[in-house]
Coordinates of N, CA and C in Angstrom, one line a residue:
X1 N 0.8 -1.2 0.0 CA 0.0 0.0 0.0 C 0.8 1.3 0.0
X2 N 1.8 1.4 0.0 CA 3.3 2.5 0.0 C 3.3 3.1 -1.3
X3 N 3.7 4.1 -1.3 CA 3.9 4.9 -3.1 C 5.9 4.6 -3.1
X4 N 6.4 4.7 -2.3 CA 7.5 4.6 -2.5 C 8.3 3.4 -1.5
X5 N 8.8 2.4 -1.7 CA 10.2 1.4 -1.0 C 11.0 2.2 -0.5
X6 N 11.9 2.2 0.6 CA 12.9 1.7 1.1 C 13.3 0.6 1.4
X7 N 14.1 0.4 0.4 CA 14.4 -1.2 -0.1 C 16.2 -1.5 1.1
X8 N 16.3 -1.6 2.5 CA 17.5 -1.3 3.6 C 17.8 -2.5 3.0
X9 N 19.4 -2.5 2.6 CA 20.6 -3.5 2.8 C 21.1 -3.3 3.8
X10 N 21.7 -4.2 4.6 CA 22.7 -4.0 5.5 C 24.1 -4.5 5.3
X11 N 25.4 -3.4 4.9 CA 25.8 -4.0 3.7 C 26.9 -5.2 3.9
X12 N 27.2 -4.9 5.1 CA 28.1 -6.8 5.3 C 26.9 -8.0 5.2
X13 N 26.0 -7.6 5.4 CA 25.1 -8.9 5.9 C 24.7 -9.4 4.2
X14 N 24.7 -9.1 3.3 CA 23.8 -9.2 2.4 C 22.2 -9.4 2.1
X15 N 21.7 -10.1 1.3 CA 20.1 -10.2 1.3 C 20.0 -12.0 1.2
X16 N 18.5 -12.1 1.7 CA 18.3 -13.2 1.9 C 17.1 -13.7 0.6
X17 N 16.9 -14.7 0.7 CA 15.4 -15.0 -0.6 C 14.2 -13.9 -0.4
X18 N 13.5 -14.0 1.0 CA 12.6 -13.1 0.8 C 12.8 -11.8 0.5
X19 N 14.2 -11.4 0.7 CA 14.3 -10.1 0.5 C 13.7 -9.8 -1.0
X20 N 14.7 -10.8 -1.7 CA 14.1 -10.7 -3.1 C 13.0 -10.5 -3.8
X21 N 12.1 -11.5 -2.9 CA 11.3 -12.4 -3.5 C 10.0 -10.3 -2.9
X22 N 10.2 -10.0 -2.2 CA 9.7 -8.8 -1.2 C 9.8 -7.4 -2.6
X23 N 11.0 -7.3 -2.6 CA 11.5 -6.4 -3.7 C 10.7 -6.7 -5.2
X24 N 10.9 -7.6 -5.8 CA 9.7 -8.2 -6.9 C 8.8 -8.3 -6.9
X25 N 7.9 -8.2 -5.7 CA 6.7 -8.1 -5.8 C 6.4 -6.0 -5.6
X26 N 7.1 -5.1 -5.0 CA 7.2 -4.0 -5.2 C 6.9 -3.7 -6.4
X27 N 8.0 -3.8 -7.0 CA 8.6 -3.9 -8.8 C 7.3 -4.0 -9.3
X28 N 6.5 -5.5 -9.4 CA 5.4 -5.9 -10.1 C 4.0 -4.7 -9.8
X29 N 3.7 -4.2 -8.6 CA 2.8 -3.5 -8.5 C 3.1 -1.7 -8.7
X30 N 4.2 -1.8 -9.4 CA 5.0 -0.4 -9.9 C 5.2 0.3 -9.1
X31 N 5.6 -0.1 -7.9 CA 6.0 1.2 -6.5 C 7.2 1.5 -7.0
X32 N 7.9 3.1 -6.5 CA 9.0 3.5 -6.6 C 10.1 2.7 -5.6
X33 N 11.0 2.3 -5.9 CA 11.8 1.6 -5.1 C 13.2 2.1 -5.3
X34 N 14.2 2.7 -4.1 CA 15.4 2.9 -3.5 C 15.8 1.8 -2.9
X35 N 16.9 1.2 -3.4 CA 17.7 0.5 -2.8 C 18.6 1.6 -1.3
X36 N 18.6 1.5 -0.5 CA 19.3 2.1 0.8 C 20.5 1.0 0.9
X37 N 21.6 1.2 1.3 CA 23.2 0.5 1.4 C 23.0 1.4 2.9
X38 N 22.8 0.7 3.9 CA 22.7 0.8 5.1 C 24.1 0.3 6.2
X39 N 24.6 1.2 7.0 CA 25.7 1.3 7.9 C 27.1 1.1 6.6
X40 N 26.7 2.1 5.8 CA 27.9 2.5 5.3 C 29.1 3.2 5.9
X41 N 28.9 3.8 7.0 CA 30.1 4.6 7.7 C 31.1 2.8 8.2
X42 N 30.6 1.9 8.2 CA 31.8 0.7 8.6 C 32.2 0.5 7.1
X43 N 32.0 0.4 6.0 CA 32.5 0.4 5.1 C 33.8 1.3 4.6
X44 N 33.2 2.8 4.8 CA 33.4 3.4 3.8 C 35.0 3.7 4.0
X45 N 36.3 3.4 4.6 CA 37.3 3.6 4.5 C 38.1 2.1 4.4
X46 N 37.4 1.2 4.0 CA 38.0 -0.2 3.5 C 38.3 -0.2 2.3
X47 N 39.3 -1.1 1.8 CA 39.7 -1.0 0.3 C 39.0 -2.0 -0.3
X48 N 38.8 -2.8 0.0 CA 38.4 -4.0 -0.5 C 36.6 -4.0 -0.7
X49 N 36.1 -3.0 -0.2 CA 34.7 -2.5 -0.7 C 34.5 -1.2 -1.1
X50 N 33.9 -1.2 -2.2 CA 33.8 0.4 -2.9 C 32.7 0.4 -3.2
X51 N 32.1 1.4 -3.2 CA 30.7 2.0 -3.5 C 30.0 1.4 -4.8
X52 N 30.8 1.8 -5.9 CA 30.8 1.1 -7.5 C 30.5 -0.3 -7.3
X53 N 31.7 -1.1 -6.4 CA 31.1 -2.5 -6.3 C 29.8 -3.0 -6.1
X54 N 29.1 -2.2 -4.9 CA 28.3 -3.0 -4.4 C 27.2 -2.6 -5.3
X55 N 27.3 -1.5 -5.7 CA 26.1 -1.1 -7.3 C 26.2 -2.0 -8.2
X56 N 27.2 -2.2 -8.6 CA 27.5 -3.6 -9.5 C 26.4 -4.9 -9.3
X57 N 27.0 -5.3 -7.8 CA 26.3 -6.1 -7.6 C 24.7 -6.4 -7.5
X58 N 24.1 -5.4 -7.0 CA 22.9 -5.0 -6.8 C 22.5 -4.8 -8.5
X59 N 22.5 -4.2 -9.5 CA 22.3 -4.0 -10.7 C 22.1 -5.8 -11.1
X60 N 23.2 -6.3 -11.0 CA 23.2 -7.7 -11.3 C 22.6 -8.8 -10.8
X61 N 22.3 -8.4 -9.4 CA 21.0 -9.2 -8.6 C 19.6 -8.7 -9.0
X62 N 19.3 -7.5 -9.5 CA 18.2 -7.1 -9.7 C 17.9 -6.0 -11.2
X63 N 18.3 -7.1 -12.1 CA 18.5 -6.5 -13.4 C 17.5 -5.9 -14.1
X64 N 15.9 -6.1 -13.7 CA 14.9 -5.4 -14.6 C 14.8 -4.0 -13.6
X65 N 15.4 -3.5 -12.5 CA 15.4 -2.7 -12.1 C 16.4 -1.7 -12.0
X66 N 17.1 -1.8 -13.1 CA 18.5 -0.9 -13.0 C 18.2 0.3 -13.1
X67 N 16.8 1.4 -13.1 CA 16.3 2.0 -13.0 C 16.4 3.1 -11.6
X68 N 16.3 1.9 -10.6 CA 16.2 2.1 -9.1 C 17.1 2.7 -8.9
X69 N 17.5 4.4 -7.8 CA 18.1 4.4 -7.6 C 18.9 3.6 -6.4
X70 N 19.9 4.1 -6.1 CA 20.9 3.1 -5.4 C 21.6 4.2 -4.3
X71 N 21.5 4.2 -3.0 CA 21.9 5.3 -1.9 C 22.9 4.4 -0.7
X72 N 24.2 5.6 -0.1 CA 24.5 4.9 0.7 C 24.0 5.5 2.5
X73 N 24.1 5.2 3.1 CA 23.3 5.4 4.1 C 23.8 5.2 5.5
X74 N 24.3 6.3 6.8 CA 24.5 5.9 8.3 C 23.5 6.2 8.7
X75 N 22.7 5.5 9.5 CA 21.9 5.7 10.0 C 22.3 6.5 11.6
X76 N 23.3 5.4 11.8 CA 23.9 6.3 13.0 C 24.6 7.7 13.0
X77 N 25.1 7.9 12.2 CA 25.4 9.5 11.8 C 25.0 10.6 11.4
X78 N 23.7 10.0 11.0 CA 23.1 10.6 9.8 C 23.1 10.8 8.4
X79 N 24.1 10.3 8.5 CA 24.8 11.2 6.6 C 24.2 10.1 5.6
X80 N 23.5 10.8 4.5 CA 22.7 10.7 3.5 C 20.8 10.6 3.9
X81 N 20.8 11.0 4.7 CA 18.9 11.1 5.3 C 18.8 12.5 4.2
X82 N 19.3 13.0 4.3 CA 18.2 14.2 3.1 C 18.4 13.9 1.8
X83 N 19.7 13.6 1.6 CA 19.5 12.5 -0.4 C 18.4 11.6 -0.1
X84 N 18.3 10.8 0.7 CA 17.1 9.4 0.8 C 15.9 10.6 0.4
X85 N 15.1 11.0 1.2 CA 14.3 12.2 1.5 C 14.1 12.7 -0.2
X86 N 15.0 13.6 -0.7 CA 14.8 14.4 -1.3 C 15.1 13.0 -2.4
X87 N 15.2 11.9 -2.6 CA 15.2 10.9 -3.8 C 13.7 10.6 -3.8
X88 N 13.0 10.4 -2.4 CA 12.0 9.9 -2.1 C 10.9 10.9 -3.3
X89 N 11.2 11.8 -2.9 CA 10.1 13.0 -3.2 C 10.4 13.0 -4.6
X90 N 11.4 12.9 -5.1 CA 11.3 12.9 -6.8 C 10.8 11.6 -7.5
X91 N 10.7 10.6 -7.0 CA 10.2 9.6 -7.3 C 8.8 9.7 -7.0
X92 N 8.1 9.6 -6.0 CA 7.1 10.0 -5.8 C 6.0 11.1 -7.0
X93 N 6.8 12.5 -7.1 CA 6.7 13.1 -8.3 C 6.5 12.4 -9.6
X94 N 7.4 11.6 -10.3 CA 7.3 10.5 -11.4 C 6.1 9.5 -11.0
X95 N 6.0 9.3 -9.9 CA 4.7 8.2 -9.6 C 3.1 8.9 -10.3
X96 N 3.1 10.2 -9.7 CA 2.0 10.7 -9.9 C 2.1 11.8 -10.9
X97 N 3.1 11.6 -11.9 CA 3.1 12.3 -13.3 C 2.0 11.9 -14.3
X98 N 1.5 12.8 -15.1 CA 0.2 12.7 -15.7 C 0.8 13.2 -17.2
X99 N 0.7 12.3 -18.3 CA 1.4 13.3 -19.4 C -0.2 13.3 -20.2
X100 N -0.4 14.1 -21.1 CA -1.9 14.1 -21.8 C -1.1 13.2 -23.2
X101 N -2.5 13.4 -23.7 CA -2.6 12.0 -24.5 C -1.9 12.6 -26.5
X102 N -2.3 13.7 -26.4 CA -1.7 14.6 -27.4 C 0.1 14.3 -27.3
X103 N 0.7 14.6 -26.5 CA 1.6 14.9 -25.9 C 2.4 13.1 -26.6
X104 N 1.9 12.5 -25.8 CA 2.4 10.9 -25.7 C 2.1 10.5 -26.8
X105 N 1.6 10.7 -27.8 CA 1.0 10.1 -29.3 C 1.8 10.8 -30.3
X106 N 2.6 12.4 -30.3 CA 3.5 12.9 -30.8 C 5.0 12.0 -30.9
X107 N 4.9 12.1 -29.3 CA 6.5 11.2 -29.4 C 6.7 9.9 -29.5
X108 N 4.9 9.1 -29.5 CA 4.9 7.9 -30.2 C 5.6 7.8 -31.6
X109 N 4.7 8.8 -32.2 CA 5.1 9.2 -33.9 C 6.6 9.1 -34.0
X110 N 7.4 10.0 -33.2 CA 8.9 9.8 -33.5 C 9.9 8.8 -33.1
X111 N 9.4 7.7 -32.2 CA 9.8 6.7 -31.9 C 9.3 5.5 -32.4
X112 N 8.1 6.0 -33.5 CA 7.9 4.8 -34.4 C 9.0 5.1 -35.9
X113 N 9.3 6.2 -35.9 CA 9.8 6.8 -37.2 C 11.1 6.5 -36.8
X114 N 11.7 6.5 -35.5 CA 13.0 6.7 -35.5 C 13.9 4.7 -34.9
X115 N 13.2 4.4 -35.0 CA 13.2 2.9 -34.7 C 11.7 2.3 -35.3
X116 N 11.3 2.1 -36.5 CA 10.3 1.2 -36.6 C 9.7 0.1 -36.5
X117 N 8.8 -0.5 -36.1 CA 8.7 -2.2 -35.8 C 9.3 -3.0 -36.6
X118 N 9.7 -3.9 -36.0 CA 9.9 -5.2 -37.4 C 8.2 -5.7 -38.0
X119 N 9.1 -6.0 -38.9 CA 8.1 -6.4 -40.4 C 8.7 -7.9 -40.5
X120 N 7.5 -8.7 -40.7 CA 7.4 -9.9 -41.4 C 6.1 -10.7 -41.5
X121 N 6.2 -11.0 -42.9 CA 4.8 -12.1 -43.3 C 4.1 -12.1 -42.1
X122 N 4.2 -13.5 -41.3 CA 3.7 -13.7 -39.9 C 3.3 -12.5 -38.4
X123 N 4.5 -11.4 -38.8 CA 3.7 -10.8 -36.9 C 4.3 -9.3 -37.9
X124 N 3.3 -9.1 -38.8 CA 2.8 -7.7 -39.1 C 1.8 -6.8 -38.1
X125 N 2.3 -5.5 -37.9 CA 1.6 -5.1 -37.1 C 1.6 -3.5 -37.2
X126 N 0.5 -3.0 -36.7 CA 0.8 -1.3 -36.7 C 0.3 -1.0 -35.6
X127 N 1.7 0.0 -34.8 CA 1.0 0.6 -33.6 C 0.3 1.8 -33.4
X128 N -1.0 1.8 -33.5 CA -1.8 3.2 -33.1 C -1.8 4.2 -32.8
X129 N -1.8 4.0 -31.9 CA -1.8 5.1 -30.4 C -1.9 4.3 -29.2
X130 N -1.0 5.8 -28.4 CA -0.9 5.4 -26.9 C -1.7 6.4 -26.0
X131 N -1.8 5.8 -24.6 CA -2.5 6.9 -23.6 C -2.0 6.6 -22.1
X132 N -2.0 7.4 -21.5 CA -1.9 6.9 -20.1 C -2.8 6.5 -19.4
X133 N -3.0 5.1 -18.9 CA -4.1 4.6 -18.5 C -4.3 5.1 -17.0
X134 N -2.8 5.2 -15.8 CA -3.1 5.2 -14.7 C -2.0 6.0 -14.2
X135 N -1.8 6.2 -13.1 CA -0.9 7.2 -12.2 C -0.5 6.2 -10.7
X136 N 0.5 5.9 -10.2 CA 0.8 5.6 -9.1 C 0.2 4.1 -9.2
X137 N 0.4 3.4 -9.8 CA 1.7 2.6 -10.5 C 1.2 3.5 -11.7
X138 N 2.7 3.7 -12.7 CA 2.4 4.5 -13.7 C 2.0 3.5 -14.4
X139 N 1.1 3.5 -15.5 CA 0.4 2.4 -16.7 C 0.3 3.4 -17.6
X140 N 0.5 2.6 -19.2 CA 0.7 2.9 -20.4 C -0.3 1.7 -20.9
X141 N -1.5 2.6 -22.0 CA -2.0 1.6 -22.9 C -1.5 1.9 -24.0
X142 N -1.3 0.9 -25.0 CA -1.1 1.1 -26.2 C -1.9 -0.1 -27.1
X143 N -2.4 1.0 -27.9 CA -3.3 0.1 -28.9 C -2.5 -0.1 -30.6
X144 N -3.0 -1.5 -30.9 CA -1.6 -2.1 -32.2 C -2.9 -3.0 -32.8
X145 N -2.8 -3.3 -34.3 CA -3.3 -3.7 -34.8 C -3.4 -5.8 -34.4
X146 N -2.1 -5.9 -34.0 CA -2.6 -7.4 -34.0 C -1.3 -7.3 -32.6
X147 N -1.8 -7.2 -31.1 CA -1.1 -7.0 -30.0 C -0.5 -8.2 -29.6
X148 N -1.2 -9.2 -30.2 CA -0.3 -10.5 -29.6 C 1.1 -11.2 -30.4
X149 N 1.7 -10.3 -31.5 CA 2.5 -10.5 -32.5 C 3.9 -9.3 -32.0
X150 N 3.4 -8.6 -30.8 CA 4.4 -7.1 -31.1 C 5.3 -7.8 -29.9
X151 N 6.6 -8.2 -30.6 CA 7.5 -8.5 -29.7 C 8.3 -8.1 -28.3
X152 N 8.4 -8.8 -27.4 CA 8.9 -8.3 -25.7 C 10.2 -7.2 -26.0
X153 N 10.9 -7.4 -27.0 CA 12.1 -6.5 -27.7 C 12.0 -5.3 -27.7
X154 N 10.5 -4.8 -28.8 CA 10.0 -4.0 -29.2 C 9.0 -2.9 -28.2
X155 N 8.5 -3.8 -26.9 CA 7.8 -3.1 -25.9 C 8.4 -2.8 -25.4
X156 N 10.0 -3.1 -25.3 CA 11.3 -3.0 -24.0 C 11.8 -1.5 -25.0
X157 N 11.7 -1.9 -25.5 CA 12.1 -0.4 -25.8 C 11.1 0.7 -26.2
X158 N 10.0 0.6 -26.4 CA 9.2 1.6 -25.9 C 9.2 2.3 -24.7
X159 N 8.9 1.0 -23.6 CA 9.3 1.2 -22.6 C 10.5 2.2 -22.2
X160 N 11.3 2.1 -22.8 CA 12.7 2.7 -22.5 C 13.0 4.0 -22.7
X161 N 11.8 4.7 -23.7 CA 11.6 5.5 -24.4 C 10.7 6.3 -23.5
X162 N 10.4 5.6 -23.0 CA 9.2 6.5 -22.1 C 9.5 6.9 -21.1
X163 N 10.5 6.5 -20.6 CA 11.4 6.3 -19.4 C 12.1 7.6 -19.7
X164 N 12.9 7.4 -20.5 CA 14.2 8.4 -20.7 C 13.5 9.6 -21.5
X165 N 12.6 9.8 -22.3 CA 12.0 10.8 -22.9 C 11.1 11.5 -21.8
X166 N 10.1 10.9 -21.2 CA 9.0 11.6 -20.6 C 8.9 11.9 -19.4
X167 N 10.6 11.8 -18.7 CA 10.3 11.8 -17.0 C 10.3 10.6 -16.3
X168 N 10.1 9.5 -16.9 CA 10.3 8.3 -15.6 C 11.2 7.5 -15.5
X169 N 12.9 8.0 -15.4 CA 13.7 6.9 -15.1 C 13.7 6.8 -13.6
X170 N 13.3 6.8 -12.7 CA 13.8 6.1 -11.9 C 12.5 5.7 -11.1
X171 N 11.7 4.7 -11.9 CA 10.5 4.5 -11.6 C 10.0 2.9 -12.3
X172 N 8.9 2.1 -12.5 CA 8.7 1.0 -12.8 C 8.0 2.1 -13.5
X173 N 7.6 1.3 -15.1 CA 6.3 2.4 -16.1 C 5.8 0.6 -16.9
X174 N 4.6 0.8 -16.6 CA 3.6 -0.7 -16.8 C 3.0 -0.3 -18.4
X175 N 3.2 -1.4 -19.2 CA 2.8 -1.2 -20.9 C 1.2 -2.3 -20.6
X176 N 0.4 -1.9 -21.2 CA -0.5 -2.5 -21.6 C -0.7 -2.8 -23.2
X177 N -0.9 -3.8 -23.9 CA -1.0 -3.5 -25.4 C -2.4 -4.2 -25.3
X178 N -3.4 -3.4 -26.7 CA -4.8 -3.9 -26.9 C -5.0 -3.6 -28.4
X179 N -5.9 -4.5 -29.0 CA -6.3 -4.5 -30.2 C -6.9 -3.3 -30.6
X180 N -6.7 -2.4 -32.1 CA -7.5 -1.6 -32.4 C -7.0 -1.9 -33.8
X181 N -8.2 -1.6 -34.6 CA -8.4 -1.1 -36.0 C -8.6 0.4 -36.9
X182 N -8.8 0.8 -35.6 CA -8.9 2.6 -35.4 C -7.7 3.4 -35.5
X183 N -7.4 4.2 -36.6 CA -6.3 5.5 -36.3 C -6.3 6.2 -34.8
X184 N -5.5 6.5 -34.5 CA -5.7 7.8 -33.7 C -6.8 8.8 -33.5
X185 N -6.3 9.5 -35.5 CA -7.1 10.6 -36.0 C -8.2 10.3 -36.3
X186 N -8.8 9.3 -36.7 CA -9.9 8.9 -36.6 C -10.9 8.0 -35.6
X187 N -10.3 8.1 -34.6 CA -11.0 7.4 -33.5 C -12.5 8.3 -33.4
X188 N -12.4 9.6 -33.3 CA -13.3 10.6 -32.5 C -14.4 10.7 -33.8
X189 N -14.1 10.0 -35.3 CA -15.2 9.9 -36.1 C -16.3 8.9 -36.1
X190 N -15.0 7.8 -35.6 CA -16.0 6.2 -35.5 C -16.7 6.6 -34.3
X191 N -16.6 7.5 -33.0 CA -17.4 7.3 -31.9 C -18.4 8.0 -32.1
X192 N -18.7 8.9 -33.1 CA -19.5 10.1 -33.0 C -20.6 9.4 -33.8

């Protein structure tokens, strides 16, 4: 029921199954999620652990989320509570971003033009239009002429597009794809 994770490592101890298993279910219901690196002040003047490492690793344990940001964290000291804070609140922001549907159907157009679908005999397809279905988990619909043909490749980088174009990288953004036969520009003729 949270808009945003704190996702605490504790960073000698590592994570356990549920942790994981805890964090992917986050993911799935599109909450914002910070990974926290917790009691970093015992780390931070060792050689044999560096900051970069343990991002490494974390990126590599939780690869559809390389999105998330990644914070180090004393709790006993305090140091990094207003980066956490002030990460929280910008994600949060991305959670409850609203883009209009003009807007998202423009830079569809240029991300169909500037990477096009594949084509072949079998999983021909054309993609429509998009809209924003929902806010907090963010949702994307997108309507395609034959949606069960438009490859995981091809959504992943829409996806990616949406991400890095419209404001949500550091957020989970949910694709929905559905059948239409309808243009865009002609949607508002067939309803009338």
């Amino acid at each position: 029921n949270c808009d945003v994770v704190f996702f605490i490592i504790v960073v000698n101890e590592g994570l356990a199954e549920q942790d994981k298993k805890i964090c992917s279910l986050a993911y799935e219901r599109g909450r914002g999620i910070i990974f926290v690196m917790n009691k970093w002040d015992a780390y931070e003047n060792k050689e044999e652990t560096k900051f970069k490492d343990i991002v490494e690793d974390i990126r590599i344990m939780f690869g559809h989320m390389n999105f998330a940001p990644i914070l180090p964290l004393s709790a006993k000291n305090g140091d990094g509570i207003k980066l956490l804070m002030d990460t929280a609140l910008e994600l949060y922001a991305q959670l409850t971003k609203k883009i209009d549907t003009s807007t998202l159907n423009t830079a569809l157009s240029d991300w169909l033009f500037k990477y096009p679908p594949p084509a072949s005999r079998t999983a021909h397809f054309r993609i429509r239009y998009i809209t924003q279905k929902d806010v907090n988990p963010v949702r994307f619909l997108i309507f395609a002429t034959r949606p069960e043909v438009v490859p995981e490749t091809y959504l992943a980088y829409l996806k990616n597009r949406i991400r890095e174009d419209l404001g949500f990288d550091k957020i989970p953004v949910q694709l929905e794809m559905k059948a239409s036969r309808v243009k865009w520009e002609n949607r508002e003729k067939t309803i009338k």
